[in-house]
CSV table of C-alpha atoms in Angstrom, one decimal:
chain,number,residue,atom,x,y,z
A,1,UNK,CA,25.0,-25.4,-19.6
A,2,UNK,CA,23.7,-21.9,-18.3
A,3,UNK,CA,19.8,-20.6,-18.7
A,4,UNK,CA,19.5,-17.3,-19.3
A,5,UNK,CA,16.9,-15.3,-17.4
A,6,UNK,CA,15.1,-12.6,-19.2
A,7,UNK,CA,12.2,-9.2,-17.8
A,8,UNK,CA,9.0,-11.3,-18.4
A,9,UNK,CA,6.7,-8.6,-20.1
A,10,UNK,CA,5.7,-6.6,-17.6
A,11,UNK,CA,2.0,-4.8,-18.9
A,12,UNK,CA,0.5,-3.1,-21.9
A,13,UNK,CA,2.6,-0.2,-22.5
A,14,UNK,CA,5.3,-1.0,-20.0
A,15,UNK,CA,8.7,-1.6,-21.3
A,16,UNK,CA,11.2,-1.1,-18.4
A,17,UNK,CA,11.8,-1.7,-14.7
A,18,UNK,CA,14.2,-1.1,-12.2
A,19,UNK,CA,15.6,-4.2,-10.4
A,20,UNK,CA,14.5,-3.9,-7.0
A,21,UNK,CA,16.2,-7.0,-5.0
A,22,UNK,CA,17.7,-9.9,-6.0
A,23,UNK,CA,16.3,-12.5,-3.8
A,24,UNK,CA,19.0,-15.4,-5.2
A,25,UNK,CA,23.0,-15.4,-5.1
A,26,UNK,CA,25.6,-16.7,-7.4
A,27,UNK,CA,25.9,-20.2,-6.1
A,28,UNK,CA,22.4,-20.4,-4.6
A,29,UNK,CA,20.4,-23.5,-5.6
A,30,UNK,CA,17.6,-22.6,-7.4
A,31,UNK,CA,13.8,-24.4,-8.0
A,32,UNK,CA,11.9,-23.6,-11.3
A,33,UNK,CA,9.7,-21.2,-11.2
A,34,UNK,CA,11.1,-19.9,-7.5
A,35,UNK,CA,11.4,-16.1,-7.6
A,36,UNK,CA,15.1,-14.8,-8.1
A,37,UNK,CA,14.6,-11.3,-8.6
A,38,UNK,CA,12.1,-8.2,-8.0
A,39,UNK,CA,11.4,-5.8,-10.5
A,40,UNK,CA,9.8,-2.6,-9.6
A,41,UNK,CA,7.3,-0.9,-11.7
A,42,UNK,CA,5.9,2.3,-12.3
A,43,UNK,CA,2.7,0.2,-10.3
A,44,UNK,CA,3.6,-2.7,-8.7
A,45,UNK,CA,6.5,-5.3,-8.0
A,46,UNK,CA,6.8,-7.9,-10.0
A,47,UNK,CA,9.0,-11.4,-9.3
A,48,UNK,CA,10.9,-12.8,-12.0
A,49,UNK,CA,10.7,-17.1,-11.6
A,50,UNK,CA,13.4,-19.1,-12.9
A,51,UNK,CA,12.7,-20.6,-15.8
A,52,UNK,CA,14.8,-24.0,-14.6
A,53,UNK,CA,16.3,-25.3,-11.5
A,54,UNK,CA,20.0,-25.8,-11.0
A,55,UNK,CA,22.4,-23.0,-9.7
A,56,UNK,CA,22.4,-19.6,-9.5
A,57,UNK,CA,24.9,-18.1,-11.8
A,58,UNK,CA,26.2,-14.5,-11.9
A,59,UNK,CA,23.9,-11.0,-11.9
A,60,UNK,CA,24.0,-9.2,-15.5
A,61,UNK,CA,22.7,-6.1,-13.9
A,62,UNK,CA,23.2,-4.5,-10.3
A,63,UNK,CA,20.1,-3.5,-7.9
A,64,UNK,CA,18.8,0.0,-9.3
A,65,UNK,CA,19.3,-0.2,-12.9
A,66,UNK,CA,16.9,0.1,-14.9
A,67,UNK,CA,16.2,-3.0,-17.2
A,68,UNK,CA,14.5,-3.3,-20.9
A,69,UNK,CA,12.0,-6.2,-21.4
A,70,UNK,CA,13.6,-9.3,-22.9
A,71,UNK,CA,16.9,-8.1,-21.4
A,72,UNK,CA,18.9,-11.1,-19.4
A,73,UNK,CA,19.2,-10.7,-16.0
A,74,UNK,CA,21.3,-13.3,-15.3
A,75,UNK,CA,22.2,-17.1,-15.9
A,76,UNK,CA,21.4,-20.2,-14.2
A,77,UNK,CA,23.5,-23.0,-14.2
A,78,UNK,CA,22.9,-26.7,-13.9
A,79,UNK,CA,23.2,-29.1,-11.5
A,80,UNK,CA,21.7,-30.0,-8.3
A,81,UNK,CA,23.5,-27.3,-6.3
A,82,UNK,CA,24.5,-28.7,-3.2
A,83,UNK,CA,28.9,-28.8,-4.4
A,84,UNK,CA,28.1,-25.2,-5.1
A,85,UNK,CA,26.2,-24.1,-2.6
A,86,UNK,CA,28.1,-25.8,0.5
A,87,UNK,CA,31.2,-23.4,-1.2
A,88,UNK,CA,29.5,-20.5,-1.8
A,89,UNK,CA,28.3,-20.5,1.9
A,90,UNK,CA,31.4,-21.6,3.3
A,91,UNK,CA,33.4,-18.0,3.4
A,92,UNK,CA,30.3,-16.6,4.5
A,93,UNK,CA,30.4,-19.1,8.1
A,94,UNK,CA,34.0,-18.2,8.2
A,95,UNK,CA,33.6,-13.7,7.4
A,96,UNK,CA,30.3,-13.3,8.8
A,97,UNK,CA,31.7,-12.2,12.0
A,98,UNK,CA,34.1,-9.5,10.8
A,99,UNK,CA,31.6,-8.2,8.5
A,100,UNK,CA,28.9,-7.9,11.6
A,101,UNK,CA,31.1,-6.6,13.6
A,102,UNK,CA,31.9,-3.1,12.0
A,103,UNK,CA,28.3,-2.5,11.4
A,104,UNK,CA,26.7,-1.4,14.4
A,105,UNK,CA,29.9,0.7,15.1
A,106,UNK,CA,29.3,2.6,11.7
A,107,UNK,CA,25.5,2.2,11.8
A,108,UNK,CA,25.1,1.7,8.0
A,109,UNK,CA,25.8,-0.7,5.5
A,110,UNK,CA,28.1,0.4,3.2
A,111,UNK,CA,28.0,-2.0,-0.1
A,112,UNK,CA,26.8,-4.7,1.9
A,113,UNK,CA,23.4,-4.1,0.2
A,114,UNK,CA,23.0,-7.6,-1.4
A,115,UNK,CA,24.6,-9.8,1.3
A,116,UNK,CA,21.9,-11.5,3.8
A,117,UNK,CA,22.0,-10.0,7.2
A,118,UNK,CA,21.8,-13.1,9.0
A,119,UNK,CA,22.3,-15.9,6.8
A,120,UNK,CA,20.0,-18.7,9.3
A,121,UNK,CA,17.1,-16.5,8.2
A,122,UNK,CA,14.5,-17.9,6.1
A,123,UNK,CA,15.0,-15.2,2.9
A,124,UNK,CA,17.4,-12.7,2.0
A,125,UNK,CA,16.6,-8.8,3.1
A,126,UNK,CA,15.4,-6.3,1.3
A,127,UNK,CA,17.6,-3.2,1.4
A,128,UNK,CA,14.8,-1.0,2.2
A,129,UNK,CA,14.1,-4.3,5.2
A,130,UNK,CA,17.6,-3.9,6.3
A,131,UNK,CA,17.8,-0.3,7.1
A,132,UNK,CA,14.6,-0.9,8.9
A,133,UNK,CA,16.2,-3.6,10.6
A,134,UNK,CA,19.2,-1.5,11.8
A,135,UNK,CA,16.9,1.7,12.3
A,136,UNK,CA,15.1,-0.1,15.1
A,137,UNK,CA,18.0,-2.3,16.1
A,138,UNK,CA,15.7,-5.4,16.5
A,139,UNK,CA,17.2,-9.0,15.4
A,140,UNK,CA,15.9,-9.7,12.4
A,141,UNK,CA,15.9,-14.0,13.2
A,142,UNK,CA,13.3,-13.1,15.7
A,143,UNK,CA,11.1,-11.6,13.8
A,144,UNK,CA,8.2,-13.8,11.6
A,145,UNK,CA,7.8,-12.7,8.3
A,146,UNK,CA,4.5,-12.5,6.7
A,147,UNK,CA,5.6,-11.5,2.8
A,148,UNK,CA,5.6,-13.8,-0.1
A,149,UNK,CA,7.2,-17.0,1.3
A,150,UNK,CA,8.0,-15.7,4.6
A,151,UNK,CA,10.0,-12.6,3.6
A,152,UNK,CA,10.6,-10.2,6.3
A,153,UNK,CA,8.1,-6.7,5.5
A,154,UNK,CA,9.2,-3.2,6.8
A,155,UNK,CA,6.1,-3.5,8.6
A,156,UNK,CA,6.8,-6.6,10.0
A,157,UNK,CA,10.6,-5.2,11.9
A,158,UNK,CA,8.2,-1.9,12.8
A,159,UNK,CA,5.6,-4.5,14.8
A,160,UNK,CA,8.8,-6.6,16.4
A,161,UNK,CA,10.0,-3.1,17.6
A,162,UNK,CA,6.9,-1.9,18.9
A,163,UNK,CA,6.2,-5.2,20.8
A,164,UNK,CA,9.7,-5.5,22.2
A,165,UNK,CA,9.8,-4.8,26.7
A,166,UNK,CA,10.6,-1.0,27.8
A,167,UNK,CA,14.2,-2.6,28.6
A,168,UNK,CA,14.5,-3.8,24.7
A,169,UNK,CA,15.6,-0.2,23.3
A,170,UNK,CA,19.4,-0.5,25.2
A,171,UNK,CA,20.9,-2.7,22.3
A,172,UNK,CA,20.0,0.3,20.1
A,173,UNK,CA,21.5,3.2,22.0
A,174,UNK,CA,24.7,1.3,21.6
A,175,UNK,CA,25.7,2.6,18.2
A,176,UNK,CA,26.0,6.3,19.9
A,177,UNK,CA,29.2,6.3,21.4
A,178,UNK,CA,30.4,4.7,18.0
A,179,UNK,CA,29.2,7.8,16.0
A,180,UNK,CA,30.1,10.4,18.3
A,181,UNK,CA,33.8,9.0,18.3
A,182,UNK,CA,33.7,9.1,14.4
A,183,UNK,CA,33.1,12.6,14.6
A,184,UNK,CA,30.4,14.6,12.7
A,185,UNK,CA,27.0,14.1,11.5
A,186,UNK,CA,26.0,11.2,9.2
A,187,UNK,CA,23.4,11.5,5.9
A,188,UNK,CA,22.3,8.9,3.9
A,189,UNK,CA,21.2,9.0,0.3
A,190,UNK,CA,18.9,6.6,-1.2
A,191,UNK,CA,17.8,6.3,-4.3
A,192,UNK,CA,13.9,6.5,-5.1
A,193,UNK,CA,12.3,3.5,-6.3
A,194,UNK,CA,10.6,3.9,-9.6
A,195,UNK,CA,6.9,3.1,-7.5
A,196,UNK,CA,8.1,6.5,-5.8
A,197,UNK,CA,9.0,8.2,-8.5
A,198,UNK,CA,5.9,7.2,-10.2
A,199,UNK,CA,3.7,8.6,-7.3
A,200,UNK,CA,5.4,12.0,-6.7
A,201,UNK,CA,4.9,12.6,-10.3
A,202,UNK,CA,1.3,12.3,-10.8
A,203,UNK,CA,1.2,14.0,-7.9
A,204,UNK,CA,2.3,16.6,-8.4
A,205,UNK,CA,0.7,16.2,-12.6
A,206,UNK,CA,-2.3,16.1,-10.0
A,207,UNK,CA,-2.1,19.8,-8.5
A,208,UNK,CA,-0.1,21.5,-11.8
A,209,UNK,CA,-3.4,20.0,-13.8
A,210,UNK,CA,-6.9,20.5,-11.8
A,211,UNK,CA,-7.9,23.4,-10.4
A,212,UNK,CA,-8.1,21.2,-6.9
A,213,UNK,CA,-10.4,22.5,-3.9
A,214,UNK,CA,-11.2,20.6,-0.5
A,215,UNK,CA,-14.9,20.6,1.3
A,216,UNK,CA,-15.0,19.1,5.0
A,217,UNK,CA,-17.8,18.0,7.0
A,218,UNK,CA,-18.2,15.7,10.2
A,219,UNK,CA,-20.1,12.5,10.8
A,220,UNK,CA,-21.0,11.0,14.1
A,221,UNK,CA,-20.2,7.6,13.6
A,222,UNK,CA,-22.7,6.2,16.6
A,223,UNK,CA,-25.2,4.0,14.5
A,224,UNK,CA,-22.1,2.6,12.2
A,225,UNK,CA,-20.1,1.7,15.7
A,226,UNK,CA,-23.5,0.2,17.6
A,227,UNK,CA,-24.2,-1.6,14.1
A,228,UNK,CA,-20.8,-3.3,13.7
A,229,UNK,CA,-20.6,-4.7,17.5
A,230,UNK,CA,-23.6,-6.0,17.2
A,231,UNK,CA,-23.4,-7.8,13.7
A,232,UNK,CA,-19.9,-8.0,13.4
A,233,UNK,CA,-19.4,-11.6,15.0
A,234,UNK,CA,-22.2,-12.9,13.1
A,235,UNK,CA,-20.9,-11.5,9.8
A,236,UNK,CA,-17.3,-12.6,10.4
A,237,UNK,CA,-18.8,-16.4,10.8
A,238,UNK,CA,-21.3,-15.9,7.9
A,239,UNK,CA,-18.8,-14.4,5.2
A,240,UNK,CA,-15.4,-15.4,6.6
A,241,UNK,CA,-14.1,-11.5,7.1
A,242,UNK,CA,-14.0,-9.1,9.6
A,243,UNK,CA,-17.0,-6.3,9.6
A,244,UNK,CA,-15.2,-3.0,9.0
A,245,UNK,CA,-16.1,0.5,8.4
A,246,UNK,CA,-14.7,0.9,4.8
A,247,UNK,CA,-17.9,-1.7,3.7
A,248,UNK,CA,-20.2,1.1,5.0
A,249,UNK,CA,-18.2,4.1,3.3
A,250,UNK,CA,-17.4,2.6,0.2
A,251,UNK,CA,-21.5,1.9,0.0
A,252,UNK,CA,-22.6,5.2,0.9
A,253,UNK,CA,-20.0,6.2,-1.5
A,254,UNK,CA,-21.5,4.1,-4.1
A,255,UNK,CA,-25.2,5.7,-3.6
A,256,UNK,CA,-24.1,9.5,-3.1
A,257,UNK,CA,-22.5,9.1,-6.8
A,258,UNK,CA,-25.1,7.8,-8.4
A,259,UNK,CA,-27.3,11.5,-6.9
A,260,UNK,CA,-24.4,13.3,-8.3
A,261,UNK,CA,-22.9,11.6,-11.3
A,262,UNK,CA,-20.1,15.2,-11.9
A,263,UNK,CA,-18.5,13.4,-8.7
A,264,UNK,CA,-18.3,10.3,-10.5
A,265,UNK,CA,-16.6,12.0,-13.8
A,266,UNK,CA,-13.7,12.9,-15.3
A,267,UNK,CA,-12.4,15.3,-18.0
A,268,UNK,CA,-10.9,14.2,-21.4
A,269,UNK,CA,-10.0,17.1,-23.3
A,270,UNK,CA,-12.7,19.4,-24.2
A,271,UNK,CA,-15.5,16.6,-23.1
A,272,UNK,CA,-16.8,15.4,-19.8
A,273,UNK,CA,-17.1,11.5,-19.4
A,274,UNK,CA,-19.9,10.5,-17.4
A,275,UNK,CA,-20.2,6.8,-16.1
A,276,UNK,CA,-22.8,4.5,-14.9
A,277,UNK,CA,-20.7,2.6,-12.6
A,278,UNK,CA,-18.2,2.8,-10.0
A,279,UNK,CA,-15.4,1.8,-9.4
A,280,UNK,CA,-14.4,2.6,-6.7
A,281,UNK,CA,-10.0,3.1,-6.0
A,282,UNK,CA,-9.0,2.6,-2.6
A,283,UNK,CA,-5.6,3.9,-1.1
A,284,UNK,CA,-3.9,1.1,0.6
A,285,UNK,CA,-0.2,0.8,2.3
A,286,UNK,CA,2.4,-1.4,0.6
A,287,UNK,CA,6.1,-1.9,1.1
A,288,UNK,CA,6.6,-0.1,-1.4
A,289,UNK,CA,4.6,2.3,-0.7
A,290,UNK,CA,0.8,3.2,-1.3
A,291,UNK,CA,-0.9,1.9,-4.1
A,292,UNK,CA,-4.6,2.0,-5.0
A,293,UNK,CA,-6.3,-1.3,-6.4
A,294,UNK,CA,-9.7,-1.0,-7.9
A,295,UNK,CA,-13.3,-2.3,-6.7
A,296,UNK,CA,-14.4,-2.6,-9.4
A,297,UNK,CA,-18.6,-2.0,-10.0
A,298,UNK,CA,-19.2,-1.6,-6.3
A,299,UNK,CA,-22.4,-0.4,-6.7
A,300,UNK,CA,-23.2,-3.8,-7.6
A,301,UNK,CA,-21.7,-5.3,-4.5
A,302,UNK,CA,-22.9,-5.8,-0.8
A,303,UNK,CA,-20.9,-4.3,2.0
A,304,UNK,CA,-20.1,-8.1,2.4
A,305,UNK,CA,-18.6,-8.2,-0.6
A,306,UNK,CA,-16.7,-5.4,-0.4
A,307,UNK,CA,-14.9,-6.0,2.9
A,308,UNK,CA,-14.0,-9.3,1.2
A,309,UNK,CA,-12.3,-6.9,-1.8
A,310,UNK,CA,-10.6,-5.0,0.2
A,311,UNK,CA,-9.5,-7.2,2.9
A,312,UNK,CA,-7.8,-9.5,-0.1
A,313,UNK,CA,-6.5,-6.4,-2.0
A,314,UNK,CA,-4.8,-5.3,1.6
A,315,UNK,CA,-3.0,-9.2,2.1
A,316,UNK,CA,-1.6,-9.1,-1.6
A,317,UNK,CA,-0.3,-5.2,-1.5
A,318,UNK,CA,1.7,-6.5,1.9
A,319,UNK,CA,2.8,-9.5,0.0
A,320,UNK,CA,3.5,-7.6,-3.4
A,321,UNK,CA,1.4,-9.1,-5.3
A,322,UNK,CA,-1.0,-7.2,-7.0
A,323,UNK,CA,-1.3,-7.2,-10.5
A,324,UNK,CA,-1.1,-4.0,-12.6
A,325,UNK,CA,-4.6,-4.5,-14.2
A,326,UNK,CA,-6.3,-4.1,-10.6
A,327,UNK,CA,-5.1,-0.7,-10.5
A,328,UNK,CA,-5.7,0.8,-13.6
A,329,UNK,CA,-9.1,2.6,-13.9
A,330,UNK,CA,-11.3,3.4,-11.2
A,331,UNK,CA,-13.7,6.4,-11.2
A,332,UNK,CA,-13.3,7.5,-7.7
A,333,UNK,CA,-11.1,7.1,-4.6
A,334,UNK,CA,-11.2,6.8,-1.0
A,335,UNK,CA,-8.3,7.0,1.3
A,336,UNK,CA,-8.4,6.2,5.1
A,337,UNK,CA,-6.1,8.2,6.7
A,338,UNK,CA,-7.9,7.7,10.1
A,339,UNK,CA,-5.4,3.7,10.6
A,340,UNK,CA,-2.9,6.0,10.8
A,341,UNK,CA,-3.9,8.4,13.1
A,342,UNK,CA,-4.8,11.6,11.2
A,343,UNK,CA,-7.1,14.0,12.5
A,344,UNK,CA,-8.0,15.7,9.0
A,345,UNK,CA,-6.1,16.6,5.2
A,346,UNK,CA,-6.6,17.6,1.9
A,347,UNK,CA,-6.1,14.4,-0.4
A,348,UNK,CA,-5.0,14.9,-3.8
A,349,UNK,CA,-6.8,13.8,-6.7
A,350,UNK,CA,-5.9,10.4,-8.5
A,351,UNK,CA,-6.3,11.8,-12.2
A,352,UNK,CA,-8.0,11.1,-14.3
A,353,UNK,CA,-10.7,11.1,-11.6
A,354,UNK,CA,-12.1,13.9,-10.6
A,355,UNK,CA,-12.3,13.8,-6.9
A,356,UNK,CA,-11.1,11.6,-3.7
A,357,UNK,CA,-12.3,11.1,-0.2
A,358,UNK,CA,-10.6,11.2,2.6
A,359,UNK,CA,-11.6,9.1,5.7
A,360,UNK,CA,-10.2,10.6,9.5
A,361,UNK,CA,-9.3,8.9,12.6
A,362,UNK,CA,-12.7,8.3,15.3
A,363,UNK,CA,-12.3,10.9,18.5
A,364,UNK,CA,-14.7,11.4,20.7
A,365,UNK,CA,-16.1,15.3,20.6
A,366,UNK,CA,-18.8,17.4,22.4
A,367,UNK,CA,-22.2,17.7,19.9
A,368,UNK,CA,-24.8,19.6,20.5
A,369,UNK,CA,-28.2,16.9,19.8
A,370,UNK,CA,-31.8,18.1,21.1
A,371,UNK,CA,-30.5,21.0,22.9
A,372,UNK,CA,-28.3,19.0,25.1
A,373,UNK,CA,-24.2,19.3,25.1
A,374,UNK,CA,-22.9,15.3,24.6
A,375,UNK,CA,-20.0,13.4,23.6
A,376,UNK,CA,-20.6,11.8,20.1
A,377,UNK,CA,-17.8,9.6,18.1
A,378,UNK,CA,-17.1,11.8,15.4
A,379,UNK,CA,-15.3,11.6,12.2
A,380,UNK,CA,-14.3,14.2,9.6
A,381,UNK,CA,-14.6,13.8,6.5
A,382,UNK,CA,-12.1,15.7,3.5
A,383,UNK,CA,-13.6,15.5,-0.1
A,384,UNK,CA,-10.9,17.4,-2.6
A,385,UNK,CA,-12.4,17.9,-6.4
A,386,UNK,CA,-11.7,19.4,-9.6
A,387,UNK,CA,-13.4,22.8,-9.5
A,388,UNK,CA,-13.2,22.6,-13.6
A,389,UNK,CA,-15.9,19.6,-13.4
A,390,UNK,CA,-17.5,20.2,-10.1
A,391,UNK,CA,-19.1,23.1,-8.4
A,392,UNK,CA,-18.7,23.6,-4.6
A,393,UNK,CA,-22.7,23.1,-4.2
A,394,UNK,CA,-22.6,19.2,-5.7
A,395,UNK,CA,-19.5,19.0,-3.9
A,396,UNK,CA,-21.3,19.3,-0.6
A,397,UNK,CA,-24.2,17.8,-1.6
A,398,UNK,CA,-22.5,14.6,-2.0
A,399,UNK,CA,-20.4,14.5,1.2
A,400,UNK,CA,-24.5,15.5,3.2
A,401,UNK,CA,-26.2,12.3,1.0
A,402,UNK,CA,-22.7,10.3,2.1
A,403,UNK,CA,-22.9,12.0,6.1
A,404,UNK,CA,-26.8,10.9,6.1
A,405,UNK,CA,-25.9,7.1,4.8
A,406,UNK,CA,-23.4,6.7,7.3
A,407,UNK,CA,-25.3,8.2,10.0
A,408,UNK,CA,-28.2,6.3,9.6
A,409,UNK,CA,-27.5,2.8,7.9
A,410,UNK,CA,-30.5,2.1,7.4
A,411,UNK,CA,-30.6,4.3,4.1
A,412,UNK,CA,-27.9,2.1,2.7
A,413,UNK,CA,-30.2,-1.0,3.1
A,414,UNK,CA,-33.4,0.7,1.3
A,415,UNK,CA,-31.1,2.9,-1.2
A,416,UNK,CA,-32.6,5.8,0.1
């Protein structure tokens, strides 16, 4: 007797997905309530469980089709699963070989999209994993996964390639001779995930809809650096998370909105909706790509309390597991650029909101203080508004009450 497997409901107002990965195979035994599939969402990814345990029966739908909710995605069968199983993985002992074999000589993988790369490993591959995996030339069975259930991340094949001896890169070089014999130049099309699409087009919404403007200014980051060195062992043993700079921003941020509310505002047709909270958005790095979960009433919170937020909101986003009501809303964003390296840039606005912040990598730079020529660590800071709503001068205003805060901590602790 088969089970059929159906797209959970996936949100208020969401009625379709695209099926990102199937994590099961026909033949595969199968727990209730164990993951089988990913969906991918204008937001998030989403797992579909099995409703029963038994066998894995056949896909309805292929990886990149886009599924209705209620629709089956495919059947599970019953039984215990080892007959089936031991078959299923049978062929794949015996053909694993030729199959490897071509792949490094071709340096692709063809329509091999749904077959494991190495079928010891612990879960199946993600496409997007495997072309990491193949990009890098690192074995994926040495690498430790830290996804959901110990699935492999495309972060976690970039740290394994980073880490690897200056000798490690000669495997990879391999595939050249291969490519040059084939003759020509190679291209690969992929096709974007509905996250991506999702993000390029309120993006862009973004720039064709506010008339968007960027203010800069520096901030010597000196008391915030001295401040977490000395506290931040005592804080990690107090609240069980590391002390980080995004508590002090995200603060300051808090107290600089509250002088000038426009910041904290956003248009709705013809009327301007002030609020006397914030919630504060912050841009963080999935899989998937970058998603921005919600603190939400931050003003209320110590920077405690907020590292905590942000540190779990940074696990689940790795892991794929946020859910779709921590990232609706918010009021104002900050994104941190500065993990990544970048100097400077003009964010874009996460409509509705009305302006973002953009945090920059910490270089050390020659200041003049007291006369006197020295080296300070200095940050810059980008702060891109809606010149409908706000006006250059509370645009600067807030990034000087924000520039004071972080300069000298102490205002944060006597809201000053």
């Amino acid at each position: 007797m088969a089970t059929e497997v159906l797209v959970p409901t996936l949100g208020e107002s969401i009625t379709e997905a695209t099926l990102g990965e199937w994590l099961k195979q026909p033949g595969d035994k199968v727990a209730a309530d164990e993951p089988i599939a990913s969906l991918e969402t204008d937001k998030v990814s989403v797992e579909v469980p099995s409703p029963v345990a038994g066998i894995m029966g056949q896909h309805a739908v292929a990886v990149g089709d886009t599924v209705q909710v209620g629709a089956m995605l495919a059947t599970v069968e019953a039984g215990d699963g080892a007959p089936a199983a031991e078959s299923a993985q049978q062929p794949a002992v015996t053909q694993a070989p030729a199959a490897e074999q071509p792949a490094p000589a071709a340096g692709g993988y063809g329509n091999h999209g749904a077959t494991p790369v190495d079928s010891n490993a612990p879960a199946a591959l993600s496409p997007s994993v495997r072309r990491a995996v193949l990009e890098h030339g690192v074995d994926p069975a040495t690498i430790k996964g830290t996804g959901r259930d110990g699935r492999i991340t495309k972060e976690d094949v970039a740290t394994a390639a980073s880490s690897r001896p200056a000798a490690a890169p000669a495997p990879a070089a391999a595939p050249t001779p291969s490519v040059a014999a084939a003759g020509g130049r190679k291209e690969e099309r992929v096709r974007m995930t509905r996250l991506r699409q999702t993000i390029a087009k309120r993006l862009k919404d973004a720039q064709n809809t506010a008339a968007m403007l960027t203010t800069f200014n520096d901030v010597d980051m000196t008391a915030v650096i001295e401040a977490r060195a000395k506290y931040k062992d005592l804080f990690e043993k107090k609240h069980g998370v590391r002390l980080g700079f995004m508590g002090f921003f995200v603060k300051a941020a808090t107290m600089a909105l509250k002088d000038i509310p426009s910041v904290n505002a956003s248009i709705e047709g013809d009327e301007i909706v002030y609020h006397d909270y914030a919630d504060i958005s912050v841009a963080v790095s999935s899989p998937g790509g970058l998603v921005v979960p919600v603190i939400r009433d931050a003003q209320d919170l110590s920077v405690a309390g907020i590292e905590k937020t942000i540190g779990d909101f940074g696990k689940r986003a790795k892991e794929g597991t946020l859910k779709m009501d921590e990232m609706k809303g918010g009021t104002f964003t900050i994104s941190n650029g500065g993990v990544f390296g970048s100097l400077m840039s003009t964010p874009i606005i996460n409509p509705p909101q009305s302006a973002v912040l953009g945090l920059h990598r910490i270089e050390d730079r020659p200041v003049v203080r007291d006369g006197q020529v020295v080296v300070r660590p200095m940050m810059y800071l980008a702060l891109s508004y809606d010149h409908r709503l706000i006006d250059g001068r509370e645009a600067v205003t807030f990034l000087v009450a924000l520039k004071n805060a972080i300069e000298d901590p102490t205002r944060i602790l006597i809201d000053l």
